Amino acid sequence: MSVRIPLIAANWKLHKTLAEAHDFLDKFRENLKLQDVDVVIAPSFLGLHSMAIALKGSPIHLAAQNVYFEEKGAFTGEVSPGMLHDVGCHYAIVGHSERRAIFGEDDTMINQKVRAVFKNSLIPILCIGESLEQRENGETEAVLERQLRTNLEGVVPNQAAKLVVAYEPIWAIGTGKTASSEDAQAGCKFARNVVDEMFNSDVSQSLRVQYGGSVKPDNARELLSQPDIDGALVGGASLDPIDFEAIVRGALG
Ligand code: PEP
């Protein structure tokens, strides 16, 4: 069985000026020695270039919060995976529930994005998760399976092995309502099982499955100690360098 290094990712959403982003980095990096944990920060597109320069030689990697699937052309306002790679990004968040709900991204578009991201040597952090209504109707597993099967269509096993899946129940995002560690573990394990059926056990044992949804310093350790939770995608609590550092430490056991 492969040993999966936990991956803690900060999704800053629509927050932080350049000065605030660099101030965060200075404070966050002050004490932290990163070993046995991967840390990823997703600033706005505008922060990527200067943060990549500031992080040169550091084990902290950058993610884009979004990406388009075309390489170039008449797509006003969009950013391509090749551009993200060029600027020093390693990851791209794809299919965040805010992109799905507010910007109307459907599973087909998310699949196009996942494939374009892999094609450009980036790693997708693919977000999946059920709404409260779907959970209450007992549809959680069907929703997760449908998202994984459509979002990963055309992906080949050696790509899938590098994938990061973020299981983010929509009702837990930004609400302060964290899933119980049992529910978070069950969602992450289910996602891994679907990947196992779609590909093979080498892939399902290599890919990392994060939990996301109101992860905070005081619940991180318990969530991250679950056997199928290989990290966290953190929104609100990632804006504060002290809170984010505490969450990263939670992954160290
Ligand atoms: C997110 O946006 O992916 C997220 C999990 O946000 P929060 O941590 O604020 O719930």
Tab-separated table of C-alpha atoms and ligand atoms in Angstrom:
chain	number	residue	atom	x	y	z
A	1	MET	CA	0.000	0.000	0.000
A	2	SER	CA	1.391	3.401	-0.915
A	3	VAL	CA	2.052	6.021	1.734
A	4	ARG	CA	0.096	9.131	0.914
A	5	ILE	CA	1.563	12.443	2.041
A	6	PRO	CA	-1.254	14.683	3.313
A	7	LEU	CA	-1.949	17.773	1.283
A	8	ILE	CA	-3.328	20.889	2.976
A	9	ALA	CA	-4.549	23.523	0.539
A	10	ALA	CA	-5.597	27.115	1.199
A	11	ASN	CA	-8.346	28.447	-1.039
A	12	TRP	CA	-8.305	32.212	-0.557
A	13	LYS	CA	-11.264	32.808	-2.888
A	14	LEU	CA	-11.880	36.515	-3.501
A	15	HIS	CA	-9.606	37.729	-0.685
A	16	LYS	CA	-6.198	39.351	-0.216
A	17	THR	CA	-4.411	42.103	-2.066
A	18	LEU	CA	-0.817	41.453	-3.118
A	19	ALA	CA	0.494	43.131	0.027
A	20	GLU	CA	-1.800	40.993	2.193
A	21	ALA	CA	-0.761	37.830	0.361
A	22	HIS	CA	2.931	38.501	0.959
A	23	ASP	CA	2.320	39.462	4.564
A	24	PHE	CA	0.580	36.083	5.028
A	25	LEU	CA	3.541	34.261	3.479
A	26	ASP	CA	6.051	36.028	5.744
A	27	LYS	CA	4.069	35.152	8.859
A	28	PHE	CA	3.179	31.619	7.773
A	29	ARG	CA	6.717	30.649	6.867
A	30	GLU	CA	8.315	32.077	9.989
A	31	ASN	CA	8.198	28.961	12.196
A	32	LEU	CA	6.960	26.176	10.018
A	33	LYS	CA	9.269	23.378	8.977
A	34	LEU	CA	7.386	21.412	6.358
A	35	GLN	CA	8.066	17.725	6.504
A	36	ASP	CA	5.670	14.896	5.714
A	37	VAL	CA	2.985	17.320	4.596
A	38	ASP	CA	2.410	19.127	1.303
A	39	VAL	CA	1.114	22.685	1.483
A	40	VAL	CA	-0.596	24.454	-1.393
A	41	ILE	CA	-1.886	28.021	-1.550
A	42	ALA	CA	-4.477	29.231	-4.057
A	43	PRO	CA	-4.400	33.032	-4.220
A	44	SER	CA	-6.266	35.055	-6.835
A	45	PHE	CA	-4.870	34.832	-10.375
A	46	LEU	CA	-3.265	38.218	-9.788
A	47	GLY	CA	-1.185	36.909	-6.880
A	48	LEU	CA	0.245	33.871	-8.657
A	49	HIS	CA	3.208	35.459	-10.404
A	50	SER	CA	4.710	37.349	-7.500
A	51	MET	CA	3.972	34.541	-5.055
A	52	ALA	CA	5.706	32.064	-7.364
A	53	ILE	CA	8.785	34.277	-7.245
A	54	ALA	CA	8.587	34.581	-3.453
A	55	LEU	CA	8.182	30.805	-3.090
A	56	LYS	CA	11.027	29.799	-5.422
A	57	GLY	CA	12.888	26.911	-3.797
A	58	SER	CA	10.221	26.529	-1.115
A	59	PRO	CA	8.224	23.309	-0.636
A	60	ILE	CA	4.982	25.338	-0.677
A	61	HIS	CA	3.253	25.052	-4.053
A	62	LEU	CA	0.685	27.221	-5.790
A	63	ALA	CA	-2.751	26.399	-7.126
A	64	ALA	CA	-5.070	28.403	-9.317
A	65	GLN	CA	-8.634	28.672	-8.025
A	66	ASN	CA	-10.017	28.145	-11.510
A	67	VAL	CA	-8.857	27.538	-15.059
A	68	TYR	CA	-10.330	27.409	-18.564
A	69	PHE	CA	-10.011	24.353	-20.780
A	70	GLU	CA	-8.945	26.025	-24.031
A	71	GLU	CA	-5.305	26.837	-24.665
A	72	LYS	CA	-5.813	30.143	-26.480
A	73	GLY	CA	-8.351	32.060	-28.509
A	74	ALA	CA	-11.310	34.389	-28.245
A	75	PHE	CA	-12.291	33.623	-24.640
A	76	THR	CA	-12.328	37.031	-23.002
A	77	GLY	CA	-11.442	36.966	-19.332
A	78	GLU	CA	-10.225	33.363	-19.216
A	79	VAL	CA	-6.863	31.884	-18.171
A	80	SER	CA	-5.469	28.719	-19.756
A	81	PRO	CA	-3.727	25.800	-18.036
A	82	GLY	CA	-0.575	26.519	-20.070
A	83	MET	CA	-0.493	30.071	-18.720
A	84	LEU	CA	-0.821	28.748	-15.185
A	85	HIS	CA	2.011	26.285	-15.712
A	86	ASP	CA	4.137	29.054	-17.202
A	87	VAL	CA	3.632	31.255	-14.161
A	88	GLY	CA	4.744	28.532	-11.725
A	89	CYS	CA	1.498	26.862	-10.675
A	90	HIS	CA	1.481	23.157	-9.816
A	91	TYR	CA	-2.236	22.627	-9.162
A	92	ALA	CA	-5.601	23.986	-10.297
A	93	ILE	CA	-8.817	23.751	-8.313
A	94	VAL	CA	-11.534	22.475	-10.629
A	95	GLY	CA	-15.260	22.152	-9.989
A	96	HIS	CA	-15.470	24.044	-6.712
A	97	SER	CA	-19.128	24.179	-5.652
A	98	GLU	CA	-19.050	27.983	-5.972
A	99	ARG	CA	-18.008	27.607	-9.632
A	100	ARG	CA	-20.738	25.026	-10.153
A	101	ALA	CA	-23.495	27.007	-8.402
A	102	ILE	CA	-22.646	30.667	-9.077
A	103	PHE	CA	-20.954	30.370	-12.477
A	104	GLY	CA	-23.015	27.513	-13.876
A	105	GLU	CA	-20.170	25.066	-14.539
A	106	ASP	CA	-21.567	21.655	-15.333
A	107	ASP	CA	-19.984	18.213	-15.143
A	108	THR	CA	-19.105	18.232	-18.842
A	109	MET	CA	-17.197	21.499	-18.568
A	110	ILE	CA	-15.472	20.301	-15.410
A	111	ASN	CA	-14.367	17.183	-17.268
A	112	GLN	CA	-12.937	19.347	-20.065
A	113	LYS	CA	-11.052	21.363	-17.456
A	114	VAL	CA	-9.681	18.274	-15.677
A	115	ARG	CA	-8.330	16.881	-18.956
A	116	ALA	CA	-6.832	20.230	-20.018
A	117	VAL	CA	-5.145	20.610	-16.634
A	118	PHE	CA	-3.517	17.171	-16.859
A	119	LYS	CA	-2.469	17.827	-20.448
A	120	ASN	CA	-0.495	20.847	-19.262
A	121	SER	CA	1.360	18.988	-16.497
A	122	LEU	CA	-0.706	20.486	-13.702
A	123	ILE	CA	-2.590	18.495	-11.080
A	124	PRO	CA	-6.317	19.093	-10.657
A	125	ILE	CA	-7.813	19.417	-7.208
A	126	LEU	CA	-11.246	18.150	-8.219
A	127	CYS	CA	-14.033	19.240	-5.856
A	128	ILE	CA	-17.091	17.065	-5.448
A	129	GLY	CA	-19.867	17.112	-2.877
A	130	GLU	CA	-23.570	16.898	-2.191
A	131	SER	CA	-26.047	19.620	-1.214
A	132	LEU	CA	-28.002	19.450	2.033
A	133	GLU	CA	-31.129	18.473	0.126
A	134	GLN	CA	-29.301	15.648	-1.642
A	135	ARG	CA	-27.921	14.412	1.694
A	136	GLU	CA	-31.352	14.507	3.308
A	137	ASN	CA	-32.791	12.565	0.370
A	138	GLY	CA	-30.135	9.869	0.793
A	139	GLU	CA	-28.495	10.755	-2.532
A	140	THR	CA	-24.967	11.526	-1.315
A	141	GLU	CA	-23.274	8.462	-2.790
A	142	ALA	CA	-25.136	8.712	-6.106
A	143	VAL	CA	-24.097	12.376	-6.447
A	144	LEU	CA	-20.446	11.674	-5.637
A	145	GLU	CA	-20.332	8.738	-8.026
A	146	ARG	CA	-21.970	10.692	-10.857
A	147	GLN	CA	-19.556	13.604	-10.388
A	148	LEU	CA	-16.481	11.361	-10.325
A	149	ARG	CA	-17.521	9.287	-13.314
A	150	THR	CA	-18.355	12.281	-15.518
A	151	ASN	CA	-15.599	14.601	-14.301
A	152	LEU	CA	-12.914	11.937	-14.837
A	153	GLU	CA	-14.043	10.635	-18.210
A	154	GLY	CA	-11.072	10.193	-20.550
A	155	VAL	CA	-8.515	10.455	-17.733
A	156	VAL	CA	-5.918	7.668	-17.865
A	157	PRO	CA	-4.653	5.735	-14.826
A	158	ASN	CA	-1.229	7.373	-14.565
A	159	GLN	CA	-2.949	10.775	-14.488
A	160	ALA	CA	-5.606	9.656	-12.020
A	161	ALA	CA	-2.938	8.392	-9.623
A	162	LYS	CA	-1.701	11.989	-9.223
A	163	LEU	CA	-5.170	13.487	-8.868
A	164	VAL	CA	-6.390	15.210	-5.731
A	165	VAL	CA	-10.100	14.831	-4.995
A	166	ALA	CA	-11.613	17.228	-2.465
A	167	TYR	CA	-14.778	15.853	-0.895
A	168	GLU	CA	-16.625	19.003	0.109
A	169	PRO	CA	-20.217	18.612	1.290
A	170	ILE	CA	-21.770	21.875	0.082
A	171	TRP	CA	-23.696	22.360	3.328
A	172	ALA	CA	-20.385	22.444	5.234
A	173	ILE	CA	-18.632	25.074	3.105
A	174	GLY	CA	-18.339	28.445	4.806
A	175	THR	CA	-21.174	27.592	7.184
A	176	GLY	CA	-19.259	26.584	10.297
A	177	LYS	CA	-21.057	23.192	10.068
A	178	THR	CA	-18.259	20.669	9.712
A	179	ALA	CA	-19.169	17.127	8.732
A	180	SER	CA	-18.572	14.701	11.590
A	181	SER	CA	-15.289	12.871	11.207
A	182	GLU	CA	-17.319	9.691	10.513
A	183	ASP	CA	-19.294	11.344	7.686
A	184	ALA	CA	-16.165	12.978	6.248
A	185	GLN	CA	-14.336	9.637	6.352
A	186	ALA	CA	-17.315	7.869	4.755
A	187	GLY	CA	-17.459	10.401	1.883
A	188	CYS	CA	-13.711	10.214	1.256
A	189	LYS	CA	-13.691	6.409	1.431
A	190	PHE	CA	-16.632	6.214	-0.960
A	191	ALA	CA	-14.833	8.503	-3.430
A	192	ARG	CA	-11.739	6.291	-3.219
A	193	ASN	CA	-13.856	3.194	-3.853
A	194	VAL	CA	-15.389	4.749	-6.966
A	195	VAL	CA	-11.898	5.590	-8.245
A	196	ASP	CA	-10.888	2.014	-7.491
A	197	GLU	CA	-13.760	0.716	-9.649
A	198	MET	CA	-13.012	3.197	-12.426
A	199	PHE	CA	-9.269	2.571	-12.554
A	200	ASN	CA	-7.500	0.100	-10.276
A	201	SER	CA	-6.218	-0.272	-6.727
A	202	ASP	CA	-2.795	1.267	-7.492
A	203	VAL	CA	-4.600	4.437	-8.555
A	204	SER	CA	-7.054	4.478	-5.658
A	205	GLN	CA	-4.276	3.936	-3.134
A	206	SER	CA	-2.109	6.680	-4.651
A	207	LEU	CA	-4.579	9.487	-5.220
A	208	ARG	CA	-5.187	11.859	-2.370
A	209	VAL	CA	-8.682	12.579	-1.100
A	210	GLN	CA	-9.087	15.747	0.918
A	211	TYR	CA	-11.990	16.784	3.089
A	212	GLY	CA	-13.209	20.385	2.854
A	213	GLY	CA	-15.923	22.248	4.718
A	214	SER	CA	-15.341	24.474	7.747
A	215	VAL	CA	-11.997	22.899	8.646
A	216	LYS	CA	-10.565	24.854	11.590
A	217	PRO	CA	-7.601	24.468	13.939
A	218	ASP	CA	-9.816	22.783	16.531
A	219	ASN	CA	-11.267	20.072	14.250
A	220	ALA	CA	-8.378	19.516	11.835
A	221	ARG	CA	-6.491	16.890	13.813
A	222	GLU	CA	-9.470	14.588	14.231
A	223	LEU	CA	-10.553	14.911	10.604
A	224	LEU	CA	-7.035	14.372	9.325
A	225	SER	CA	-6.505	11.285	11.453
A	226	GLN	CA	-9.188	9.378	9.486
A	227	PRO	CA	-7.691	6.652	7.278
A	228	ASP	CA	-9.151	7.883	3.962
A	229	ILE	CA	-8.725	11.624	4.566
A	230	ASP	CA	-5.409	12.652	3.031
A	231	GLY	CA	-5.594	16.366	3.650
A	232	ALA	CA	-7.900	19.351	3.690
A	233	LEU	CA	-9.092	22.076	1.368
A	234	VAL	CA	-9.497	25.098	3.619
A	235	GLY	CA	-11.384	28.296	2.832
A	236	GLY	CA	-12.112	30.732	5.672
A	237	ALA	CA	-9.512	29.458	8.144
A	238	SER	CA	-6.746	29.630	5.532
A	239	LEU	CA	-6.862	33.423	5.490
A	240	ASP	CA	-5.143	33.659	8.853
A	241	PRO	CA	-1.521	32.442	8.877
A	242	ILE	CA	-1.710	31.274	12.488
A	243	ASP	CA	-4.922	29.285	11.960
A	244	PHE	CA	-3.632	27.822	8.708
A	245	GLU	CA	-0.370	26.811	10.339
A	246	ALA	CA	-2.318	25.098	13.141
A	247	ILE	CA	-4.304	23.144	10.528
A	248	VAL	CA	-1.094	22.112	8.753
A	249	ARG	CA	0.296	20.930	12.092
A	250	GLY	CA	-2.913	18.925	12.557
A	251	ALA	CA	-1.847	16.822	9.598
A	252	LEU	CA	1.366	15.882	11.330
A	253	GLY	CA	-0.496	13.837	13.946
B	1	PEP	C1	-13.847	25.839	0.415
B	1	PEP	O1	-14.135	26.916	-0.056
B	1	PEP	O2	-13.404	24.952	-0.314
B	1	PEP	C2	-14.059	25.621	1.848
B	1	PEP	C3	-13.941	24.408	2.300
B	1	PEP	O3	-14.383	26.722	2.586
B	1	PEP	P1	-14.507	26.773	4.203
B	1	PEP	O4	-13.250	26.159	4.769
B	1	PEP	O5	-14.604	28.250	4.517
B	1	PEP	O6	-15.730	26.017	4.582
